[in-house]
Short mmCIF file of C-alpha atoms in Angstrom, two decimals:
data_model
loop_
_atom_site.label_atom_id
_atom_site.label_comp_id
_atom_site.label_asym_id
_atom_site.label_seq_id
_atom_site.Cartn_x
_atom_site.Cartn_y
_atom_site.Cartn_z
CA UNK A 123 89.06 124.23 85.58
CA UNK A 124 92.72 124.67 86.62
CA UNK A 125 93.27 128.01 88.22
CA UNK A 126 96.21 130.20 87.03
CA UNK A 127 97.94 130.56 90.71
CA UNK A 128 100.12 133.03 89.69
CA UNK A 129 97.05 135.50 88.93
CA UNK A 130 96.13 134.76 92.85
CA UNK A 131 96.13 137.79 94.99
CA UNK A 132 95.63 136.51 98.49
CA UNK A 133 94.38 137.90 101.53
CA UNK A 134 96.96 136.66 104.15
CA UNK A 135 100.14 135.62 103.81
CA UNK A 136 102.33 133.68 106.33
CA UNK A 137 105.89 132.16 105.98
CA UNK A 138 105.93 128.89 108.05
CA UNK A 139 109.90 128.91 107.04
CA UNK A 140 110.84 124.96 107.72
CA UNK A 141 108.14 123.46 110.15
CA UNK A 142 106.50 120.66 109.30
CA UNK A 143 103.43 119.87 109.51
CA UNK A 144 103.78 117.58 113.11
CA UNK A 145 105.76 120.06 114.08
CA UNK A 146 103.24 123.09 114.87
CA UNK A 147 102.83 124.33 111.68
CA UNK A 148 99.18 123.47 111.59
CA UNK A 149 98.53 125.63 114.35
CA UNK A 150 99.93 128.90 112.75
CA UNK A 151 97.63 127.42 109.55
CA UNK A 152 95.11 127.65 111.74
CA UNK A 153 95.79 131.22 113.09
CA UNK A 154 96.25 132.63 109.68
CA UNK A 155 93.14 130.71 108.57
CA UNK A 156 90.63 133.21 110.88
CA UNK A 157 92.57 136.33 109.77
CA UNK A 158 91.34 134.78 105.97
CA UNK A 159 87.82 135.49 105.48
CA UNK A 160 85.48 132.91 104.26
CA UNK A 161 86.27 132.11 100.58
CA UNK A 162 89.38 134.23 101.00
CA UNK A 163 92.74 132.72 99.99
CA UNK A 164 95.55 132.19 102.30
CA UNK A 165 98.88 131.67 100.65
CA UNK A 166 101.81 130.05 103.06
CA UNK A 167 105.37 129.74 102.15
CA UNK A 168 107.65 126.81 103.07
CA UNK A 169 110.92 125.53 102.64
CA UNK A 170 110.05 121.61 104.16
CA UNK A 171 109.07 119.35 101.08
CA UNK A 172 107.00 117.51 103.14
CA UNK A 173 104.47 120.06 103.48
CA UNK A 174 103.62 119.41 99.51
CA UNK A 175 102.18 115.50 100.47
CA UNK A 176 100.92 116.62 104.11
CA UNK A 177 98.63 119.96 103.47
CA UNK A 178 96.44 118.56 100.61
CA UNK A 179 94.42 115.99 102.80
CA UNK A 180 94.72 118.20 105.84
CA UNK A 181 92.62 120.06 103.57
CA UNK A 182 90.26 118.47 102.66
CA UNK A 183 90.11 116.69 106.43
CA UNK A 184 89.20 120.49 107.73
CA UNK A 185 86.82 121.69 105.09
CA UNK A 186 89.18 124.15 102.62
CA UNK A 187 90.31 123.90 99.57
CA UNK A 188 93.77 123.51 98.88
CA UNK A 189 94.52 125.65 95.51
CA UNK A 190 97.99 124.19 94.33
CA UNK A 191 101.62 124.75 94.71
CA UNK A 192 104.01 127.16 92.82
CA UNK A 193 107.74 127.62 93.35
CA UNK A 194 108.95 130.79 94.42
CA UNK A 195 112.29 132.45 96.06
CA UNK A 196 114.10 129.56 97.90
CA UNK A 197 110.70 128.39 98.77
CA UNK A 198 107.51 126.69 97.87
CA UNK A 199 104.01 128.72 98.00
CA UNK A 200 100.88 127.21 98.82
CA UNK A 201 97.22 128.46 98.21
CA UNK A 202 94.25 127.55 100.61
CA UNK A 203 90.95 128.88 99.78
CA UNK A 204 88.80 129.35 103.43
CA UNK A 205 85.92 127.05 103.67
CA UNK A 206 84.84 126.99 107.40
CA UNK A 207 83.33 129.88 109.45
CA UNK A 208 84.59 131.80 111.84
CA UNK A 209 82.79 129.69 114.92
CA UNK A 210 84.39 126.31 113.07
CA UNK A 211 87.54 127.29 112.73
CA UNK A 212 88.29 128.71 116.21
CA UNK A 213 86.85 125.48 117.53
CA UNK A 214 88.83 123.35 115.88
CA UNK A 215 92.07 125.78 116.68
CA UNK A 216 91.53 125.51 120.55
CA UNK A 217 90.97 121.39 120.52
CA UNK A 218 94.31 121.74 118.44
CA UNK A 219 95.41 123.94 120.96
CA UNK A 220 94.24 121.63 123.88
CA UNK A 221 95.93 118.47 122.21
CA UNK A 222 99.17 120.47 121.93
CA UNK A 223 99.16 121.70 125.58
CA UNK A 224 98.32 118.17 126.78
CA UNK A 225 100.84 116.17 124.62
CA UNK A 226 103.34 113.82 126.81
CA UNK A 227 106.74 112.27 125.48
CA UNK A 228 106.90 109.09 126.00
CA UNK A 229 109.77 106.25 125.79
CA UNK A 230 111.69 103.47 127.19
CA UNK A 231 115.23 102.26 127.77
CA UNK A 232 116.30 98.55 128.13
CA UNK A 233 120.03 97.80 129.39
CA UNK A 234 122.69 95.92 127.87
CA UNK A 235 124.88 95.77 130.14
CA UNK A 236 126.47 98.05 132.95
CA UNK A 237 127.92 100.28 129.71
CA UNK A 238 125.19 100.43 127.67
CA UNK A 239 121.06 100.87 127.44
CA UNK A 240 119.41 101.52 123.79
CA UNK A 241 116.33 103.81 124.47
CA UNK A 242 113.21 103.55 121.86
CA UNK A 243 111.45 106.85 121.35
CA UNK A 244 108.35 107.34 118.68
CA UNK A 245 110.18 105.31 115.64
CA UNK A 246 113.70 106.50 116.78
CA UNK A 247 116.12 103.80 118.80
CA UNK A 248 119.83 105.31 119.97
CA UNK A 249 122.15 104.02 122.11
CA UNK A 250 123.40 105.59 125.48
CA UNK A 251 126.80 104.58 127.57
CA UNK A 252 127.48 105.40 130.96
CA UNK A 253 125.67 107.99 132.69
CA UNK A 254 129.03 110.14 133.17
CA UNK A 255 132.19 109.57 131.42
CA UNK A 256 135.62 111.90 130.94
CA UNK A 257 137.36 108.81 128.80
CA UNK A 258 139.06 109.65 125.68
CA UNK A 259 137.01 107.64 123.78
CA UNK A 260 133.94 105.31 124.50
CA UNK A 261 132.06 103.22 122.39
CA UNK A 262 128.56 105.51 123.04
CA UNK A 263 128.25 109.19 124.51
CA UNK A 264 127.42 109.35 127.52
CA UNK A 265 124.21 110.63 129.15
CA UNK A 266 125.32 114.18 129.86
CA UNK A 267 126.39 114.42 126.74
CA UNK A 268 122.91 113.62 125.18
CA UNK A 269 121.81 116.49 127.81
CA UNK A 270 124.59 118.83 126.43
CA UNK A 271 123.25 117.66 122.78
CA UNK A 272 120.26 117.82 123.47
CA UNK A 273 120.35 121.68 124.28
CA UNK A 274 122.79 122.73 121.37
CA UNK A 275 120.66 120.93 118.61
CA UNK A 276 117.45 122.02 119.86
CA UNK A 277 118.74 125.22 119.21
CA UNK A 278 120.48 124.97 116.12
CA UNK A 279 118.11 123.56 114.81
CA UNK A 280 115.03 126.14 115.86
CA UNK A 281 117.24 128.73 115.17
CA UNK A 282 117.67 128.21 111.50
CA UNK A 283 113.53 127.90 111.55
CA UNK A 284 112.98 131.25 113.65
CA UNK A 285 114.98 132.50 110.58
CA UNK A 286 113.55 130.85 107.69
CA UNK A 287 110.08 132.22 109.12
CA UNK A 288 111.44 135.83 109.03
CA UNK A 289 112.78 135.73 105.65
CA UNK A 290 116.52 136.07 106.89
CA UNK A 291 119.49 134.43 105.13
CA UNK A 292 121.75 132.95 107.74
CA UNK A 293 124.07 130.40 107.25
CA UNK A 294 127.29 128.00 109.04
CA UNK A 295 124.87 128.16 112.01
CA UNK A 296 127.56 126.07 114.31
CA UNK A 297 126.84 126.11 118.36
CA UNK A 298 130.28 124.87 120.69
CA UNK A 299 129.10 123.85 124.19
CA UNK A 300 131.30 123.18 127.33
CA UNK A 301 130.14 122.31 130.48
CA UNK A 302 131.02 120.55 133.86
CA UNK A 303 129.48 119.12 136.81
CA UNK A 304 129.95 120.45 140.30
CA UNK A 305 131.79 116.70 140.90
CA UNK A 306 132.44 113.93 139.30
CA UNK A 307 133.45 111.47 141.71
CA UNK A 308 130.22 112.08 143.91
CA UNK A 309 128.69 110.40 140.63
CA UNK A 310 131.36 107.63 140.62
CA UNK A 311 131.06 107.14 144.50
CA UNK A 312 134.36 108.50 145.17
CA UNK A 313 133.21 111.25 147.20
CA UNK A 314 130.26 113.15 149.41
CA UNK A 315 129.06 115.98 147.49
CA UNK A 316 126.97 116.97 144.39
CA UNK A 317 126.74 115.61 140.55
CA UNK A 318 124.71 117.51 139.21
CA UNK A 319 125.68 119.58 135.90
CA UNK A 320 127.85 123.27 137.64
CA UNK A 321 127.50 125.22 134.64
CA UNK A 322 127.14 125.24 130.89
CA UNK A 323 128.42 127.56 128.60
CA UNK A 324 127.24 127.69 124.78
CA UNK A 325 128.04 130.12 121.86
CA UNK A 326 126.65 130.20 118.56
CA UNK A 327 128.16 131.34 115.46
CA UNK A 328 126.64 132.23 112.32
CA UNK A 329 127.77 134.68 109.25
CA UNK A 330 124.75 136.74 107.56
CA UNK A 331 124.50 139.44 105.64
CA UNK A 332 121.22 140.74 106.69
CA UNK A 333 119.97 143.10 109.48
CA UNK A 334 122.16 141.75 112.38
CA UNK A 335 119.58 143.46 114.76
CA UNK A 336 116.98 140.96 113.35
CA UNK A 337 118.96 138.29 113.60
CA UNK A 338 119.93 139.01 116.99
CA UNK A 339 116.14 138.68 117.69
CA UNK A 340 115.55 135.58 116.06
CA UNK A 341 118.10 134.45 118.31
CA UNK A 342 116.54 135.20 121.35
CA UNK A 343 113.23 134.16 120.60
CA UNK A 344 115.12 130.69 119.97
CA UNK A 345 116.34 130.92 123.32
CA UNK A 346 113.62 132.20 125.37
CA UNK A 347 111.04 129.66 123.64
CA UNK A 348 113.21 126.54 124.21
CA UNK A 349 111.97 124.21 126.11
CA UNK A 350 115.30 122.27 127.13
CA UNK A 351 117.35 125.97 127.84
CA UNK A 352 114.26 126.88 130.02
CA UNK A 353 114.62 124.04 131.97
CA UNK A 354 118.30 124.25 132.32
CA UNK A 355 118.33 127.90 132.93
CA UNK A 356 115.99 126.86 135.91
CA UNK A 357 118.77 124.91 137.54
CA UNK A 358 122.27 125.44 135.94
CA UNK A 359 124.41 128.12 135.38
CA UNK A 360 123.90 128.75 131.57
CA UNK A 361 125.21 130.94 129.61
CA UNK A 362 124.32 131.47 125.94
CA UNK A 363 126.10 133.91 123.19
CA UNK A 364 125.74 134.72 119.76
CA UNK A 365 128.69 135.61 117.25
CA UNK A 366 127.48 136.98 114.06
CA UNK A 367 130.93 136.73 111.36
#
């Protein structure tokens, strides 16, 4: 019999805003799942279409029943009915939890030259240039500017998440980055002295219309849960703003 989702009332409900579901999203599942009691319905909200192919066998793989789909609000809504006890499902969160913890990045990089290696990563393969380079124009970026890249999309990107999760419209999220090392030609041989990266300084500007003071903390969750501004912060002089227009 096909059940009316729209006559659902469920117990717990979580937004899981744009994660997917190799992207931790099964672990807040999870969480929410033991706040749902047994035969209880937990209804999740998410704007990745992914989630529609991926959380059906998950399912059925971890002993609920997934409901159905309906649209609503700039997002789809999924139903799980509970199946698992209490003992079951916190087992299966903390091996989930142990995996996570444990996980390692792995990759490799192959040179082409003195200009250029192409590193292979998961099913990704992109091309680096020199490890340093001030030229006008080069024919790959260079590494620090993968490590600049790397810190600006990471949070670009997790910051339009943190605000998906909390409901808040934000949009023209755009991050500008400079930074410098304490000396170049140390790098390039030139000199004694020290090449690693000085200082870094990033601002982020986006326009909303909702609560700025929520956005503001969105924000710095983003920052303080980053793994690549951690590690910077750790060793470089970063500085991070937000500009709300």
């Amino acid at each position: 019999m096909k059940i009316d989702l729209s006559e659902i009332t469920p117990n717990v409900v979580f937004d899981g805003g744009d994660l997917d579901c190799g992207s931790g999203l099964i672990l807040l599942i999870r969480e929410h799942m033991l706040k749902t009691p047994v035969d209880g319905i937990l209804e999740m909200r998410s704007r990745e279409p992914t989630v529609a192919d991926d959380l059906p066998p998950w399912c059925r793989m971890s002993g609920h029943e997934f409901l159905g789909e309906m649209p609503g609000d700039g997002f789809a809504r999924y139903f799980v009915k509970r199946g698992t006890d209490k003992k079951k499902e916190e087992e299966s969160l903390k091996e989930d939890y142990d995996k996570a913890k444990k996980y390692e990045w792995r990759l490799r990089a192959r040179s082409h030259g003195h200009l250029k290696s192409t590193v292979y990563s998961r099913n990704f393969s992109f091309e680096i240039g020199q490890p340093a380079s001030f030229e006008e124009k080069d024919q790959q970026p260079c590494a620090v500017e993968y490590l600049f890249a790397a810190l600006a999309g990471s949070l670009s990107t997790a910051f339009s998440t943190e605000c998906a999760k909390d409901n808040l419209e934000v949009d023209d999220i755009e991050i500008s980055l400079s930074g410098s090392l304490h000396n170049i030609l140390a790098h390039m041989g030139l000199e004694e002295g020290d090449p690693s990266v000085s200082a870094i300084e990033l601002k982020c500007f986006a326009s909303t219309f909702d609560d700025e003071d929520k956005v503001r903390a969105a924000w710095d969750r983003t920052v303080s849960r980053s793994p690549v501004a951690a590690t910077l912060t750790k060793a470089v002089d970063l500085q991070i703003k937000l500009a709300l227009v």
